[in-house]
Short mmCIF file of C-alpha atoms in Angstrom, two decimals:
data_model
loop_
_atom_site.label_atom_id
_atom_site.label_comp_id
_atom_site.label_asym_id
_atom_site.label_seq_id
_atom_site.Cartn_x
_atom_site.Cartn_y
_atom_site.Cartn_z
CA UNK A 1 0.15 -0.01 0.61
CA UNK A 2 2.77 2.25 0.27
CA UNK A 3 3.81 2.40 -2.44
CA UNK A 4 -0.39 4.11 -3.87
CA UNK A 5 -0.08 7.51 -1.83
CA UNK A 6 -0.33 9.38 -3.53
CA UNK A 7 1.69 13.55 -3.27
CA UNK A 8 0.90 16.46 -4.38
CA UNK A 9 3.58 18.92 -4.85
CA UNK A 10 3.32 23.00 -5.45
CA UNK A 11 5.94 25.04 -6.67
CA UNK A 12 7.75 21.62 -9.17
CA UNK A 13 8.52 23.40 -12.17
CA UNK A 14 11.42 24.61 -11.73
CA UNK A 15 14.16 24.23 -8.12
CA UNK A 16 13.38 21.51 -5.19
CA UNK A 17 9.81 20.81 -6.41
CA UNK A 18 11.10 19.45 -9.16
CA UNK A 19 14.26 17.68 -7.56
CA UNK A 20 10.41 16.51 -4.69
CA UNK A 21 8.57 16.06 -7.64
CA UNK A 22 11.08 12.94 -9.04
CA UNK A 23 12.37 11.22 -5.32
CA UNK A 24 8.53 10.92 -4.86
CA UNK A 25 7.68 9.69 -8.50
CA UNK A 26 10.88 7.87 -7.65
CA UNK A 27 9.66 6.15 -4.59
CA UNK A 28 7.07 4.41 -6.53
CA UNK A 29 4.51 6.72 -5.09
CA UNK A 30 1.27 9.39 -7.46
CA UNK A 31 2.68 12.63 -7.69
CA UNK A 32 0.06 15.26 -8.41
CA UNK A 33 2.65 18.59 -9.77
CA UNK A 34 1.77 21.92 -9.29
CA UNK A 35 2.63 25.51 -10.85
CA UNK A 36 1.72 28.96 -12.20
CA UNK A 37 2.97 27.23 -15.07
CA UNK A 38 2.00 22.98 -16.21
CA UNK A 39 3.61 23.24 -19.15
CA UNK A 40 7.42 24.29 -17.14
CA UNK A 41 6.14 21.55 -14.59
CA UNK A 42 5.20 18.41 -17.50
CA UNK A 43 9.31 19.62 -19.06
CA UNK A 44 10.54 19.95 -16.12
CA UNK A 45 10.20 16.52 -14.40
CA UNK A 46 8.67 14.24 -17.65
CA UNK A 47 6.16 12.34 -18.37
CA UNK A 48 5.54 9.28 -16.67
CA UNK A 49 2.13 7.64 -15.50
CA UNK A 50 2.17 8.15 -11.84
CA UNK A 51 2.27 11.44 -12.68
CA UNK A 52 -0.71 14.44 -12.94
CA UNK A 53 0.09 18.04 -13.48
CA UNK A 54 -2.42 20.58 -12.32
CA UNK A 55 -2.29 24.21 -12.92
CA UNK A 56 -1.76 25.92 -9.72
CA UNK A 57 -1.54 29.08 -8.74
CA UNK A 58 -1.39 28.91 -4.67
CA UNK A 59 -2.57 32.79 -3.72
CA UNK A 60 -5.22 31.44 -5.86
CA UNK A 61 -7.63 29.35 -2.90
CA UNK A 62 -9.12 28.88 -5.85
CA UNK A 63 -6.66 27.60 -7.77
CA UNK A 64 -6.30 25.20 -4.77
CA UNK A 65 -9.66 23.90 -4.90
CA UNK A 66 -9.80 23.40 -8.75
CA UNK A 67 -5.47 21.44 -7.41
CA UNK A 68 -7.65 19.73 -4.83
CA UNK A 69 -10.42 18.31 -6.30
CA UNK A 70 -8.50 17.67 -9.54
CA UNK A 71 -5.96 15.45 -8.13
CA UNK A 72 -9.00 13.83 -6.41
CA UNK A 73 -10.50 12.67 -9.61
CA UNK A 74 -7.51 10.91 -10.31
CA UNK A 75 -6.07 9.65 -7.67
CA UNK A 76 -9.13 9.68 -5.16
CA UNK A 77 -7.08 11.19 -2.08
CA UNK A 78 -3.79 13.37 -0.94
CA UNK A 79 -1.82 11.82 1.57
CA UNK A 80 0.83 13.93 1.49
CA UNK A 81 1.16 17.15 0.64
CA UNK A 82 4.18 19.01 0.18
CA UNK A 83 4.05 23.01 0.30
CA UNK A 84 7.37 23.98 -1.39
CA UNK A 85 5.57 26.81 -3.92
CA UNK A 86 8.09 30.26 -3.02
CA UNK A 87 9.09 33.66 -3.98
CA UNK A 88 11.78 35.85 -2.01
CA UNK A 89 11.62 39.62 -1.76
CA UNK A 90 15.26 39.79 -0.61
CA UNK A 91 16.65 43.78 0.28
CA UNK A 92 16.56 45.73 4.06
CA UNK A 93 12.56 46.38 5.67
CA UNK A 94 13.05 50.45 4.48
CA UNK A 95 13.54 50.61 0.88
CA UNK A 96 10.27 47.30 0.40
CA UNK A 97 7.71 48.88 -0.41
CA UNK A 98 4.75 47.68 1.20
CA UNK A 99 3.21 45.76 -1.63
CA UNK A 100 6.21 43.98 -2.02
CA UNK A 101 5.92 42.33 1.79
CA UNK A 102 2.42 41.98 0.95
CA UNK A 103 3.18 39.85 -1.68
CA UNK A 104 5.45 38.06 -0.29
CA UNK A 105 3.31 37.42 2.54
CA UNK A 106 0.20 36.98 0.23
CA UNK A 107 2.84 33.75 -1.53
CA UNK A 108 4.94 31.81 0.96
CA UNK A 109 2.26 32.57 3.62
CA UNK A 110 -1.21 32.64 2.17
CA UNK A 111 -0.08 30.12 -0.32
CA UNK A 112 0.80 27.36 1.42
CA UNK A 113 -3.04 27.90 3.83
CA UNK A 114 -5.40 27.71 0.29
CA UNK A 115 -3.38 24.46 -0.18
CA UNK A 116 -4.43 22.91 2.71
CA UNK A 117 -7.55 23.82 3.88
CA UNK A 118 -8.76 22.26 0.11
CA UNK A 119 -6.57 19.07 0.96
CA UNK A 120 -8.25 18.94 5.08
CA UNK A 121 -10.82 17.83 3.62
CA UNK A 122 -9.63 15.11 2.18
CA UNK A 123 -6.99 14.09 4.89
CA UNK A 124 -9.67 14.47 7.58
CA UNK A 125 -12.20 12.15 5.01
CA UNK A 126 -9.27 9.14 4.95
CA UNK A 127 -8.09 10.22 8.87
CA UNK A 128 -4.91 9.93 7.90
CA UNK A 129 -2.19 12.25 5.71
CA UNK A 130 0.62 14.13 6.13
CA UNK A 131 1.37 17.77 5.46
CA UNK A 132 4.95 18.82 5.25
CA UNK A 133 5.45 22.55 4.97
CA UNK A 134 8.79 23.87 3.12
CA UNK A 135 10.11 26.39 5.58
CA UNK A 136 13.61 27.95 5.89
CA UNK A 137 16.24 28.42 8.43
CA UNK A 138 15.59 32.32 7.89
CA UNK A 139 11.80 30.67 9.90
CA UNK A 140 13.93 30.18 13.13
CA UNK A 141 16.61 32.87 12.67
CA UNK A 142 16.38 36.17 11.51
CA UNK A 143 18.88 37.69 9.10
CA UNK A 144 19.98 41.01 7.69
CA UNK A 145 18.48 41.59 3.65
CA UNK A 146 15.68 39.29 4.55
CA UNK A 147 12.98 40.36 6.60
CA UNK A 148 10.28 40.44 4.18
CA UNK A 149 11.31 36.47 3.67
CA UNK A 150 12.02 35.49 7.53
CA UNK A 151 8.15 36.94 8.32
CA UNK A 152 6.49 35.27 6.10
CA UNK A 153 9.03 31.84 7.21
CA UNK A 154 8.68 32.92 11.59
CA UNK A 155 4.61 32.77 10.89
CA UNK A 156 4.85 29.73 8.54
CA UNK A 157 6.33 28.52 11.64
CA UNK A 158 3.73 29.98 13.97
CA UNK A 159 0.31 28.38 11.87
CA UNK A 160 2.79 25.23 10.93
CA UNK A 161 3.01 24.14 15.60
CA UNK A 162 0.27 24.82 15.75
CA UNK A 163 -2.25 23.33 13.13
CA UNK A 164 -0.22 20.77 13.73
CA UNK A 165 -2.32 20.04 17.82
CA UNK A 166 -5.91 20.72 15.38
CA UNK A 167 -4.99 17.78 12.87
CA UNK A 168 -3.21 15.63 15.10
CA UNK A 169 -7.17 14.39 16.09
CA UNK A 170 -7.81 12.73 12.35
CA UNK A 171 -4.27 10.84 11.91
CA UNK A 172 -2.39 14.55 9.99
CA UNK A 173 0.86 13.98 11.34
CA UNK A 174 2.66 17.31 10.48
CA UNK A 175 6.70 18.31 9.45
CA UNK A 176 7.88 22.18 9.48
CA UNK A 177 11.63 21.32 7.21
CA UNK A 178 13.93 24.72 7.27
CA UNK A 179 16.54 24.29 4.94
CA UNK A 180 19.84 26.05 5.02
CA UNK A 181 21.58 26.46 1.62
CA UNK A 182 20.90 24.33 -0.99
CA UNK A 183 21.15 25.63 -4.85
CA UNK A 184 18.46 25.92 -5.98
CA UNK A 185 16.68 29.04 -8.47
CA UNK A 186 15.81 30.90 -4.90
CA UNK A 187 18.22 33.95 -5.95
CA UNK A 188 18.11 33.69 -9.68
CA UNK A 189 16.39 36.46 -10.95
CA UNK A 190 12.57 33.98 -11.30
CA UNK A 191 12.69 33.69 -7.56
CA UNK A 192 14.04 36.88 -6.13
CA UNK A 193 12.60 40.09 -7.05
CA UNK A 194 15.56 43.50 -4.90
CA UNK A 195 13.47 45.35 -3.10
CA UNK A 196 11.14 48.68 -5.36
CA UNK A 197 12.71 51.84 -3.52
CA UNK A 198 16.12 53.31 -2.69
CA UNK A 199 16.72 55.05 0.89
CA UNK A 200 20.52 56.07 0.75
CA UNK A 201 21.52 55.39 4.63
CA UNK A 202 21.09 52.22 3.12
CA UNK A 203 22.37 51.82 -0.61
CA UNK A 204 26.28 50.88 0.12
CA UNK A 205 25.18 48.62 2.31
CA UNK A 206 22.34 47.11 -0.38
CA UNK A 207 25.74 47.61 -2.73
CA UNK A 208 27.64 45.43 -1.02
CA UNK A 209 24.62 42.38 0.15
CA UNK A 210 23.34 41.60 -3.91
CA UNK A 211 27.20 41.29 -5.05
CA UNK A 212 27.01 39.01 -1.76
CA UNK A 213 23.31 37.11 -3.16
CA UNK A 214 24.92 37.43 -7.29
CA UNK A 215 28.49 35.42 -6.32
CA UNK A 216 26.70 33.02 -4.20
CA UNK A 217 23.84 32.56 -6.64
CA UNK A 218 24.90 28.51 -8.28
CA UNK A 219 27.52 27.84 -5.64
CA UNK A 220 24.71 26.44 -2.13
CA UNK A 221 27.40 23.56 -0.65
CA UNK A 222 23.49 21.80 -0.08
CA UNK A 223 21.87 19.94 -2.74
CA UNK A 224 18.85 19.26 -3.28
CA UNK A 225 17.53 16.48 -5.09
CA UNK A 226 19.87 14.30 -1.52
CA UNK A 227 16.97 16.49 0.17
CA UNK A 228 14.38 15.03 -1.39
CA UNK A 229 15.59 11.32 -1.14
CA UNK A 230 15.74 12.48 2.97
CA UNK A 231 12.47 14.41 2.68
CA UNK A 232 10.60 10.55 0.85
CA UNK A 233 12.77 8.88 3.95
CA UNK A 234 11.15 11.08 6.65
CA UNK A 235 7.88 10.36 4.70
CA UNK A 236 7.74 7.13 5.02
CA UNK A 237 8.66 7.20 9.39
CA UNK A 238 5.26 5.82 10.91
CA UNK A 239 6.10 9.42 13.76
CA UNK A 240 7.37 12.45 10.97
CA UNK A 241 9.79 14.96 12.92
CA UNK A 242 7.33 17.84 13.83
CA UNK A 243 10.61 19.99 12.89
CA UNK A 244 13.77 18.46 9.90
CA UNK A 245 16.48 20.77 9.88
CA UNK A 246 17.83 19.77 6.06
CA UNK A 247 21.76 20.84 5.57
CA UNK A 248 25.51 21.14 8.32
CA UNK A 249 24.45 24.88 7.66
CA UNK A 250 21.26 25.31 9.26
CA UNK A 251 22.59 23.43 12.33
CA UNK A 252 24.92 24.95 12.98
CA UNK A 253 23.22 28.31 13.29
CA UNK A 254 20.09 26.39 14.13
CA UNK A 255 21.80 25.47 17.51
CA UNK A 256 23.37 28.71 17.83
CA UNK A 257 19.96 30.58 18.03
CA UNK A 258 19.31 27.67 21.60
CA UNK A 259 22.65 28.87 22.59
CA UNK A 260 21.51 32.83 22.45
CA UNK A 261 18.37 31.36 23.87
CA UNK A 262 19.53 29.97 26.49
CA UNK A 263 21.26 32.29 27.45
CA UNK A 264 18.39 35.25 27.48
CA UNK A 265 16.57 32.85 29.35
CA UNK A 266 18.73 33.11 32.03
CA UNK A 267 20.07 36.67 32.45
CA UNK A 268 16.72 37.62 33.45
CA UNK A 269 15.25 34.89 34.31
CA UNK A 270 14.56 36.19 38.45
CA UNK A 271 13.56 39.64 36.24
CA UNK A 272 11.00 37.44 34.52
CA UNK A 273 10.25 34.88 37.50
CA UNK A 274 8.91 38.20 39.69
CA UNK A 275 5.97 39.37 38.02
CA UNK A 276 2.87 37.26 39.58
CA UNK A 277 0.88 38.33 42.50
CA UNK A 278 2.13 38.38 45.39
CA UNK A 279 -0.89 35.93 46.81
CA UNK A 280 -0.78 34.12 43.70
#
């Protein structure tokens, strides 16, 4: 029965989504691969009898419902949902326009919510399922020039952590994936957008940071094909992790965050624990 599981993957036209879709097909699963451009998805993944390609703009709840219906019509159910589609609005907060920040949240946060909202009735009916949301180490650790992106990923993690408790009673598992730097197209023009605004105080730092991002693109240390294969392993576990930190660089950043958080707790423990009413 394992090989008959149905995977529904967003953002499968390029980047990590392509690798995840291919890995799921190799593992013998049925795959619903979605993207804004179905032709691009088909070209990237190729043909397979177990593959269904569906047009999907994750920011559209109408598209989400139609894509889920198409998946159920073809394969009968959805066992694993991978919220992978995303983009990157890079820049200092003040230089990102309100419209850009809204677009960042629309794709990286509201998008996964749209798909999950459409898929959950199918999973609840089956009393089983696994929701996997691709976050980022930027969803755990904030950084310069990534304020909008980090905001969207921090929000995804808060939503997923809370969703866990809501859907566990129905036999539905959840996993947050926090990759470090992988050699995807996230830093390529198709996925990355620079600020619309310019503020003199940030100009020098912006130029240096943009040059740094450009030089990093295509040279990231993580192999997305290996991540995809590892994701297949994790999804097959009886009790998959609630969080999976992917990559040695991501682990190092997470461990530093944990150490800094513990340091802050210890530094203000007495003050923090002195706030109760005297009669409490």
